[in-house]
Amino acid sequence: MDRKTFAAEVKDHLQNRMIPFWSGLKDEKYGGFYGYMGYDLQLDPQYEKGCILNSRILWFFSNAYQTLRDEALLENAKHAYLFLRDHCLDREQGGVYWSVTYDGKPKDETKHTYNQAFAIYALSSYYDASGDQEALQIAFGLQEAIEEKCTDEYGYLEAFDRYFRPVSNEKLSENGVMAEKTMNTLLHVFEAYTELYRVTHNSYTAERLEFMLELFAQKVYNPERGRQEVFFDRTWNTLIDLYSYGHDIETSWLIDRGLAVLDNPFYTEQLAPITEEIAENIYERAYRDHSVMNEAENGVDDTKRVWWIQAEAIVGFLNAWEKKSGGAKTVAQNADQNADQNADQNAGAQASKNQEAGGQSQAAGADAEKYLTAAMDIWQYIKSYFVDPREGSEWFENVNEDHTPMELPIVQPWKCPYHNGRMCMEVIRRLGA
């Protein structure tokens, strides 16, 4: 497969599989989108509607519109936006609920920083697509809620009740620990603020992005292990030996995206080598059998394959390919400049230098190409084992090591078009289609 074919296949998948599937889940009676479809492809129209799911659908259709310029996609985004505005948002106490009933009444009134972040992410994209100033003002209101009610002197706290009183963090804690802070929530606050800053260039948002970059570099990233830690206590002491392969490869490109949007050379110099190492380590440690494994706890790999990890791995490896390709070009350009400046030197010595520089350029190029090859390889794996061949379905959620799908829901509060839809759009953006 070449790049052109890869990009064309991904675009076709977005247009003719993903968009029709998620458009078909629009709830015309109660608003928003249906919240559950079982492995048996039976839709439950009275299942609760997760506000994270609704935000991610809003993000998906807003960005699909920006990518494809189909007005029907913007209408779908507006449908999701109105449900968020009218039902997910707590007009009395502020913030976004965790979930609402199928007809839009508060169900789980938890206010989680993670949830607020995804609403900001979606609203910022919707503002960019639609120009709706109300959406932007809601996004800034949620940012204010996070900064005033969800922080301490060390960073971002996570779980609260409706009145923003702290509660235990079951929703984002796993693997037998109860974390006060998580890499996952920090990453998605960073992601949300990156999008908010991209569409507004708000100076306060930039300051908070810089604060989070410092946290990633000094607290979350473990330079001895070349990875991020996952679960922390209040002062960023790690709680468990856990290597989250999916979150690391996702972080590698989301931080690079934030660095590009922020455009601050100090932070780029500090963080870009870290994201490069994170991506390289995932390639070496977790990329097996044409796909990326889930995680490793205490050094033991969980070998199941998870839908969102494969999507993020494609983007992360494409991002690493672009970075390495740029590096290879720089080496070659420097070699040419040196040749011009030293033309009067001994011809034999100069030829030796040029040969060395050319060798470095070829080595860098080969190192870059392995990432592009990996991205296309994972896409083949997705087509073979994750895309459900049954009509009226989308992707399986998890796949066993023997490539058989686990019988898990096709749609649920965490199973959404955010990761795989974003992968499609990033491939289109980066490779052209």
Short mmCIF file of C-alpha atoms in Angstrom, two decimals:
data_model
loop_
_atom_site.label_atom_id
_atom_site.label_comp_id
_atom_site.label_asym_id
_atom_site.label_seq_id
_atom_site.Cartn_x
_atom_site.Cartn_y
_atom_site.Cartn_z
CA MET A 1 0.00 0.00 0.00
CA ASP A 2 1.23 3.50 -0.78
CA ARG A 3 0.33 6.76 0.98
CA LYS A 4 -2.23 7.78 -1.64
CA THR A 5 -4.13 4.51 -1.35
CA PHE A 6 -3.97 4.64 2.45
CA ALA A 7 -5.43 8.15 2.57
CA ALA A 8 -8.11 7.35 -0.01
CA GLU A 9 -9.24 4.24 1.88
CA VAL A 10 -9.43 6.14 5.16
CA LYS A 11 -11.43 8.96 3.58
CA ASP A 12 -13.83 6.47 2.05
CA HIS A 13 -14.25 4.79 5.45
CA LEU A 14 -15.04 8.12 7.09
CA GLN A 15 -17.55 9.17 4.42
CA ASN A 16 -19.27 5.88 3.73
CA ARG A 17 -19.08 3.97 6.99
CA MET A 18 -18.53 6.17 10.03
CA ILE A 19 -20.59 9.22 9.15
CA PRO A 20 -23.69 7.25 8.06
CA PHE A 21 -23.50 5.09 11.18
CA TRP A 22 -23.31 7.96 13.66
CA SER A 23 -25.79 10.09 11.72
CA GLY A 24 -28.24 7.20 12.07
CA LEU A 25 -28.06 7.45 15.87
CA LYS A 26 -29.61 10.92 15.96
CA ASP A 27 -32.54 11.06 18.38
CA GLU A 28 -35.05 13.27 16.62
CA LYS A 29 -37.58 13.11 19.46
CA TYR A 30 -35.55 13.88 22.59
CA GLY A 31 -32.42 15.40 21.11
CA GLY A 32 -28.82 14.33 21.10
CA PHE A 33 -27.77 10.87 19.97
CA TYR A 34 -28.73 7.46 21.27
CA GLY A 35 -26.40 6.22 23.98
CA TYR A 36 -26.24 2.45 23.54
CA MET A 37 -26.12 -0.26 20.89
CA GLY A 38 -25.28 -3.78 22.01
CA TYR A 39 -22.98 -6.26 20.36
CA ASP A 40 -26.15 -7.76 18.87
CA LEU A 41 -26.71 -4.41 17.08
CA GLN A 42 -29.89 -3.77 19.08
CA LEU A 43 -30.35 -0.10 19.84
CA ASP A 44 -31.63 0.89 23.28
CA PRO A 45 -33.43 4.23 22.74
CA GLN A 46 -34.06 4.67 26.48
CA TYR A 47 -30.48 4.17 27.62
CA GLU A 48 -28.88 7.11 29.43
CA LYS A 49 -26.98 9.63 27.33
CA GLY A 50 -23.41 10.12 28.46
CA CYS A 51 -22.36 13.73 28.27
CA ILE A 52 -18.84 12.70 27.26
CA LEU A 53 -20.36 10.70 24.40
CA ASN A 54 -22.46 13.68 23.32
CA SER A 55 -19.46 16.03 23.49
CA ARG A 56 -17.37 13.66 21.43
CA ILE A 57 -20.13 13.36 18.82
CA LEU A 58 -20.32 17.16 18.72
CA TRP A 59 -16.56 17.29 18.19
CA PHE A 60 -16.76 14.60 15.49
CA PHE A 61 -19.42 16.27 13.36
CA SER A 62 -17.89 19.74 13.78
CA ASN A 63 -14.55 18.49 12.49
CA ALA A 64 -16.06 16.26 9.83
CA TYR A 65 -17.77 19.38 8.49
CA GLN A 66 -14.47 21.27 8.52
CA THR A 67 -12.86 18.38 6.64
CA LEU A 68 -15.55 17.59 4.07
CA ARG A 69 -17.69 20.77 3.94
CA ASP A 70 -20.98 18.92 3.84
CA GLU A 71 -23.73 21.07 5.39
CA ALA A 72 -25.53 17.99 6.72
CA LEU A 73 -22.55 17.42 9.01
CA LEU A 74 -22.86 20.90 10.46
CA GLU A 75 -26.55 20.24 11.09
CA ASN A 76 -25.63 17.11 13.01
CA ALA A 77 -23.12 19.12 15.01
CA LYS A 78 -25.79 21.69 15.81
CA HIS A 79 -28.11 18.90 16.95
CA ALA A 80 -25.45 17.68 19.39
CA TYR A 81 -24.66 21.23 20.49
CA LEU A 82 -28.27 22.04 21.37
CA PHE A 83 -28.52 18.89 23.47
CA LEU A 84 -25.33 19.78 25.34
CA ARG A 85 -26.50 23.34 25.90
CA ASP A 86 -30.04 22.50 26.95
CA HIS A 87 -29.56 19.25 28.88
CA CYS A 88 -25.94 18.42 29.74
CA LEU A 89 -25.11 21.86 31.13
CA ASP A 90 -26.05 22.58 34.75
CA ARG A 91 -27.43 26.09 34.53
CA GLU A 92 -27.72 26.47 38.31
CA GLN A 93 -24.41 25.13 39.64
CA GLY A 94 -22.26 25.32 36.53
CA GLY A 95 -20.38 22.61 34.74
CA VAL A 96 -21.49 19.59 32.73
CA TYR A 97 -23.15 16.52 34.20
CA TRP A 98 -21.68 13.05 33.76
CA SER A 99 -24.89 11.73 32.16
CA VAL A 100 -28.55 12.50 31.58
CA THR A 101 -31.56 10.30 30.93
CA TYR A 102 -32.64 9.45 27.39
CA ASP A 103 -35.06 12.39 27.52
CA GLY A 104 -32.52 14.86 28.86
CA LYS A 105 -32.96 14.94 32.64
CA PRO A 106 -29.94 14.84 34.99
CA LYS A 107 -29.01 11.25 35.86
CA ASP A 108 -25.43 11.11 37.17
CA GLU A 109 -24.77 14.61 38.50
CA THR A 110 -21.03 14.05 38.98
CA LYS A 111 -18.93 16.97 37.78
CA HIS A 112 -15.64 15.54 36.56
CA THR A 113 -12.78 17.63 35.24
CA TYR A 114 -12.40 15.15 32.39
CA ASN A 115 -16.00 15.72 31.37
CA GLN A 116 -15.69 19.51 31.49
CA ALA A 117 -12.60 19.24 29.30
CA PHE A 118 -14.36 17.29 26.56
CA ALA A 119 -17.19 19.80 26.48
CA ILE A 120 -14.62 22.61 26.03
CA TYR A 121 -12.92 20.62 23.28
CA ALA A 122 -16.19 20.07 21.43
CA LEU A 123 -17.55 23.59 21.91
CA SER A 124 -14.32 25.14 20.65
CA SER A 125 -14.46 23.05 17.47
CA TYR A 126 -18.15 23.78 17.02
CA TYR A 127 -17.46 27.51 17.36
CA ASP A 128 -14.75 27.18 14.71
CA ALA A 129 -17.13 25.37 12.37
CA SER A 130 -20.25 27.46 12.97
CA GLY A 131 -19.11 30.83 14.30
CA ASP A 132 -21.64 30.47 17.15
CA GLN A 133 -20.46 32.90 19.84
CA GLU A 134 -22.74 31.32 22.45
CA ALA A 135 -20.83 28.06 22.16
CA LEU A 136 -17.55 29.88 22.73
CA GLN A 137 -18.90 31.65 25.81
CA ILE A 138 -20.04 28.33 27.27
CA ALA A 139 -16.54 26.95 26.64
CA PHE A 140 -14.95 29.84 28.51
CA GLY A 141 -17.46 29.39 31.33
CA LEU A 142 -16.43 25.75 31.67
CA GLN A 143 -12.77 26.72 31.65
CA GLU A 144 -13.49 29.16 34.48
CA ALA A 145 -15.24 26.39 36.41
CA ILE A 146 -12.24 24.09 36.01
CA GLU A 147 -9.74 26.71 37.07
CA GLU A 148 -11.74 28.02 40.02
CA LYS A 149 -13.26 24.80 41.35
CA CYS A 150 -11.15 21.86 40.14
CA THR A 151 -7.57 22.88 40.95
CA ASP A 152 -5.20 22.90 43.89
CA GLU A 153 -1.65 24.22 44.18
CA TYR A 154 -0.32 21.08 42.47
CA GLY A 155 -2.60 20.84 39.44
CA TYR A 156 -6.02 19.53 38.48
CA LEU A 157 -8.23 17.61 40.85
CA GLU A 158 -10.83 15.42 39.19
CA ALA A 159 -14.07 14.18 40.76
CA PHE A 160 -16.79 16.34 42.33
CA ASP A 161 -20.48 16.21 43.13
CA ARG A 162 -22.98 18.55 41.54
CA TYR A 163 -21.88 21.36 43.86
CA PHE A 164 -18.18 20.85 43.12
CA ARG A 165 -17.48 19.22 46.45
CA PRO A 166 -14.70 16.60 46.10
CA VAL A 167 -15.72 12.93 45.84
CA SER A 168 -13.70 9.76 45.19
CA ASN A 169 -12.39 9.31 41.67
CA GLU A 170 -13.77 5.90 40.66
CA LYS A 171 -14.62 7.07 37.17
CA LEU A 172 -11.00 7.63 36.10
CA SER A 173 -9.23 5.22 38.46
CA GLU A 174 -8.50 1.63 37.49
CA ASN A 175 -6.13 -1.27 38.20
CA GLY A 176 -7.00 -1.38 41.89
CA VAL A 177 -5.92 2.14 42.84
CA MET A 178 -7.85 5.29 43.70
CA ALA A 179 -6.08 8.23 42.12
CA GLU A 180 -6.53 11.87 43.01
CA LYS A 181 -4.79 12.89 39.79
CA THR A 182 -4.42 11.03 36.51
CA MET A 183 -2.33 11.46 33.41
CA ASN A 184 -5.47 10.81 31.39
CA THR A 185 -7.43 13.76 32.74
CA LEU A 186 -4.43 16.10 32.50
CA LEU A 187 -3.93 15.08 28.87
CA HIS A 188 -7.50 15.86 27.93
CA VAL A 189 -7.58 19.19 29.74
CA PHE A 190 -4.46 20.01 27.74
CA GLU A 191 -6.14 18.83 24.54
CA ALA A 192 -9.23 20.94 25.25
CA TYR A 193 -7.26 24.07 26.08
CA THR A 194 -5.17 23.57 22.93
CA GLU A 195 -8.33 23.72 20.83
CA LEU A 196 -9.71 26.67 22.79
CA TYR A 197 -6.44 28.54 22.34
CA ARG A 198 -6.28 27.65 18.65
CA VAL A 199 -9.61 29.34 17.95
CA THR A 200 -9.19 32.32 20.31
CA HIS A 201 -5.51 32.91 21.16
CA ASN A 202 -6.63 33.76 24.66
CA SER A 203 -3.60 34.66 26.80
CA TYR A 204 -4.87 33.02 29.99
CA THR A 205 -5.47 29.76 28.14
CA ALA A 206 -1.87 29.95 26.90
CA GLU A 207 -0.61 30.36 30.48
CA ARG A 208 -2.49 27.26 31.58
CA LEU A 209 -1.16 25.27 28.63
CA GLU A 210 2.36 26.22 29.71
CA PHE A 211 1.58 25.15 33.27
CA MET A 212 0.41 21.74 32.02
CA LEU A 213 3.47 21.30 29.83
CA GLU A 214 5.61 21.79 32.93
CA LEU A 215 3.59 19.11 34.71
CA PHE A 216 4.05 16.65 31.85
CA ALA A 217 7.79 17.28 31.72
CA GLN A 218 8.47 17.31 35.45
CA LYS A 219 5.79 15.13 37.09
CA VAL A 220 4.15 12.81 34.57
CA TYR A 221 7.03 11.81 32.31
CA ASN A 222 9.44 9.27 33.78
CA PRO A 223 12.81 9.79 32.02
CA GLU A 224 14.31 6.64 33.52
CA ARG A 225 11.61 4.47 31.97
CA GLY A 226 10.94 6.58 28.87
CA ARG A 227 7.21 6.63 29.53
CA GLN A 228 4.49 8.48 31.35
CA GLU A 229 3.20 7.45 34.75
CA VAL A 230 -0.56 7.02 34.96
CA PHE A 231 -2.12 7.31 38.43
CA PHE A 232 -0.99 9.74 41.13
CA ASP A 233 -1.77 11.03 44.59
CA ARG A 234 -2.45 14.71 45.17
CA THR A 235 1.23 15.74 44.97
CA TRP A 236 2.06 13.65 41.88
CA ASN A 237 3.56 10.60 43.55
CA THR A 238 2.91 7.62 41.27
CA LEU A 239 0.67 4.89 42.69
CA ILE A 240 1.29 1.89 40.44
CA ASP A 241 3.74 0.43 37.92
CA LEU A 242 1.53 0.84 34.86
CA TYR A 243 2.55 1.56 31.28
CA SER A 244 -0.44 2.76 29.26
CA TYR A 245 0.61 2.15 25.68
CA GLY A 246 -2.45 3.83 24.20
CA HIS A 247 -2.24 6.98 26.27
CA ASP A 248 1.49 7.31 25.62
CA ILE A 249 1.17 7.20 21.83
CA GLU A 250 -1.83 9.55 22.03
CA THR A 251 0.15 11.95 24.22
CA SER A 252 3.08 11.94 21.81
CA TRP A 253 1.09 13.68 19.12
CA LEU A 254 -1.37 15.68 21.24
CA ILE A 255 1.48 17.45 23.01
CA ASP A 256 3.17 18.07 19.67
CA ARG A 257 -0.11 19.55 18.42
CA GLY A 258 -0.27 21.77 21.49
CA LEU A 259 3.33 22.88 21.01
CA ALA A 260 2.60 23.83 17.40
CA VAL A 261 -0.51 25.79 18.37
CA LEU A 262 1.17 27.49 21.32
CA ASP A 263 4.27 28.28 19.23
CA ASN A 264 6.57 28.91 22.18
CA PRO A 265 10.16 27.85 21.35
CA PHE A 266 11.06 27.33 25.02
CA TYR A 267 8.41 24.65 25.53
CA THR A 268 8.98 23.09 22.12
CA GLU A 269 12.66 22.63 22.94
CA GLN A 270 11.75 21.12 26.31
CA LEU A 271 8.93 18.77 25.26
CA ALA A 272 9.58 17.74 21.64
CA PRO A 273 12.42 15.35 22.55
CA ILE A 274 10.17 13.76 25.17
CA THR A 275 7.34 13.13 22.72
CA GLU A 276 9.83 11.71 20.24
CA GLU A 277 11.12 9.26 22.82
CA ILE A 278 7.60 8.28 23.90
CA ALA A 279 6.63 7.42 20.31
CA GLU A 280 9.84 5.48 19.69
CA ASN A 281 9.36 3.45 22.85
CA ILE A 282 5.80 2.52 21.90
CA TYR A 283 7.05 1.41 18.50
CA GLU A 284 9.72 -0.77 20.11
CA ARG A 285 7.80 -2.08 23.11
CA ALA A 286 4.10 -2.27 22.22
CA TYR A 287 3.80 -2.55 18.43
CA ARG A 288 3.37 -6.27 17.87
CA ASP A 289 1.44 -8.38 15.35
CA HIS A 290 0.51 -5.38 13.18
CA SER A 291 -1.15 -3.57 16.12
CA VAL A 292 -0.48 -2.01 19.52
CA MET A 293 -1.13 -3.81 22.78
CA ASN A 294 -3.21 -2.32 25.58
CA GLU A 295 -0.88 -1.78 28.56
CA ALA A 296 1.64 -3.40 30.89
CA GLU A 297 1.15 -3.67 34.66
CA ASN A 298 4.22 -4.60 36.67
CA GLY A 299 5.94 -5.44 33.40
CA VAL A 300 3.26 -7.89 32.24
CA ASP A 301 1.63 -7.07 28.91
CA ASP A 302 -2.14 -7.01 28.45
CA THR A 303 -2.26 -8.29 24.89
CA LYS A 304 -5.84 -7.49 23.96
CA ARG A 305 -6.23 -4.91 21.25
CA VAL A 306 -8.45 -1.91 21.97
CA TRP A 307 -10.18 0.07 19.22
CA TRP A 308 -9.11 3.54 20.33
CA ILE A 309 -5.48 2.53 20.83
CA GLN A 310 -5.17 1.40 17.21
CA ALA A 311 -6.65 4.69 16.02
CA GLU A 312 -4.30 6.76 18.19
CA ALA A 313 -1.33 4.63 17.16
CA ILE A 314 -1.93 5.49 13.51
CA VAL A 315 -1.93 9.21 14.29
CA GLY A 316 0.99 8.95 16.70
CA PHE A 317 3.12 7.05 14.20
CA LEU A 318 2.19 9.43 11.38
CA ASN A 319 3.21 12.31 13.61
CA ALA A 320 6.53 10.62 14.41
CA TRP A 321 7.07 10.02 10.68
CA GLU A 322 6.51 13.70 9.93
CA LYS A 323 8.92 14.77 12.68
CA LYS A 324 11.61 12.34 11.56
CA SER A 325 11.13 13.21 7.90
CA GLY A 326 11.65 16.86 8.73
CA GLY A 327 14.79 15.94 10.61
CA ALA A 328 16.12 14.00 7.64
CA LYS A 329 15.54 16.99 5.37
CA THR A 330 17.35 19.27 7.79
CA VAL A 331 20.42 17.01 7.81
CA ALA A 332 20.51 16.99 4.03
CA GLN A 333 20.05 20.76 3.81
CA ASN A 334 22.83 21.36 6.32
CA ALA A 335 25.11 19.10 4.33
CA ASP A 336 24.45 21.14 1.19
CA GLN A 337 25.10 24.42 3.03
CA ASN A 338 28.36 23.13 4.44
CA ALA A 339 29.44 22.05 0.98
CA ASP A 340 28.87 25.57 -0.39
CA GLN A 341 30.65 27.30 2.48
CA ASN A 342 33.70 25.07 2.30
CA ALA A 343 34.08 24.68 -1.44
CA ASP A 344 37.68 25.79 -1.30
CA GLN A 345 38.67 23.05 1.18
CA ASN A 346 40.38 19.89 0.20
CA ALA A 347 38.07 18.10 -2.24
CA GLY A 348 38.73 14.68 -0.78
CA ALA A 349 38.02 15.77 2.79
CA GLN A 350 34.85 17.55 1.70
CA ALA A 351 33.63 14.53 -0.20
CA SER A 352 34.08 12.47 2.93
CA LYS A 353 32.02 14.95 4.95
CA ASN A 354 29.27 14.99 2.35
CA GLN A 355 29.20 11.23 2.28
CA GLU A 356 28.85 11.16 6.07
CA ALA A 357 26.04 13.71 5.99
CA GLY A 358 24.32 11.80 3.23
CA GLY A 359 24.56 8.65 5.30
CA GLN A 360 23.00 10.43 8.25
CA SER A 361 20.20 11.68 6.03
CA GLN A 362 19.52 8.19 4.68
CA ALA A 363 19.52 6.74 8.19
CA ALA A 364 17.11 9.40 9.42
CA GLY A 365 14.88 8.81 6.42
CA ALA A 366 14.80 5.06 7.04
CA ASP A 367 13.99 5.68 10.70
CA ALA A 368 11.12 7.92 9.64
CA GLU A 369 9.71 5.46 7.11
CA LYS A 370 9.28 2.74 9.72
CA TYR A 371 6.61 4.87 11.37
CA LEU A 372 4.69 5.44 8.15
CA THR A 373 4.90 1.72 7.43
CA ALA A 374 3.58 0.97 10.92
CA ALA A 375 0.65 3.36 10.49
CA MET A 376 -0.38 1.70 7.24
CA ASP A 377 0.15 -1.75 8.76
CA ILE A 378 -2.20 -0.94 11.66
CA TRP A 379 -4.80 0.31 9.20
CA GLN A 380 -4.71 -3.08 7.49
CA TYR A 381 -5.19 -4.72 10.90
CA ILE A 382 -8.15 -2.45 11.64
CA LYS A 383 -9.81 -3.30 8.32
CA SER A 384 -9.30 -7.01 8.93
CA TYR A 385 -10.30 -7.29 12.58
CA PHE A 386 -11.88 -4.12 14.01
CA VAL A 387 -14.29 -2.95 11.31
CA ASP A 388 -17.44 -4.97 11.91
CA PRO A 389 -18.48 -6.54 8.59
CA ARG A 390 -22.12 -6.65 9.65
CA GLU A 391 -24.41 -4.09 8.05
CA GLY A 392 -25.49 -1.34 10.43
CA SER A 393 -22.42 -1.57 12.64
CA GLU A 394 -19.15 0.30 13.11
CA TRP A 395 -15.98 -0.95 14.92
CA PHE A 396 -15.66 -3.67 17.51
CA GLU A 397 -14.48 -2.32 20.85
CA ASN A 398 -11.82 -4.91 21.73
CA VAL A 399 -10.15 -7.78 19.91
CA ASN A 400 -8.48 -10.77 21.55
CA GLU A 401 -4.89 -11.72 20.79
CA ASP A 402 -6.22 -14.39 18.42
CA HIS A 403 -8.04 -11.62 16.47
CA THR A 404 -11.56 -12.61 17.55
CA PRO A 405 -13.80 -9.72 18.67
CA MET A 406 -14.96 -9.47 22.26
CA GLU A 407 -18.74 -9.30 22.51
CA LEU A 408 -18.88 -5.74 23.81
CA PRO A 409 -21.26 -2.90 22.88
CA ILE A 410 -20.82 -1.12 19.58
CA VAL A 411 -22.00 2.12 21.25
CA GLN A 412 -21.82 2.98 24.94
CA PRO A 413 -20.85 6.08 26.96
CA TRP A 414 -17.14 5.57 26.18
CA LYS A 415 -17.46 4.04 22.69
CA CYS A 416 -17.75 6.92 20.29
CA PRO A 417 -16.51 8.38 16.97
CA TYR A 418 -13.86 10.56 18.63
CA HIS A 419 -10.73 8.39 18.35
CA ASN A 420 -11.39 6.57 15.09
CA GLY A 421 -13.10 9.56 13.48
CA ARG A 422 -10.22 11.80 14.46
CA MET A 423 -7.78 9.26 13.06
CA CYS A 424 -9.55 9.43 9.72
CA MET A 425 -9.42 13.21 9.66
CA GLU A 426 -5.78 13.35 10.74
CA VAL A 427 -4.80 10.95 7.95
CA ILE A 428 -6.67 13.14 5.45
CA ARG A 429 -5.07 16.29 6.86
CA ARG A 430 -1.55 14.91 6.96
CA LEU A 431 -1.48 12.87 3.75
CA GLY A 432 -4.14 14.57 1.62
CA ALA A 433 -7.10 12.76 0.12
#
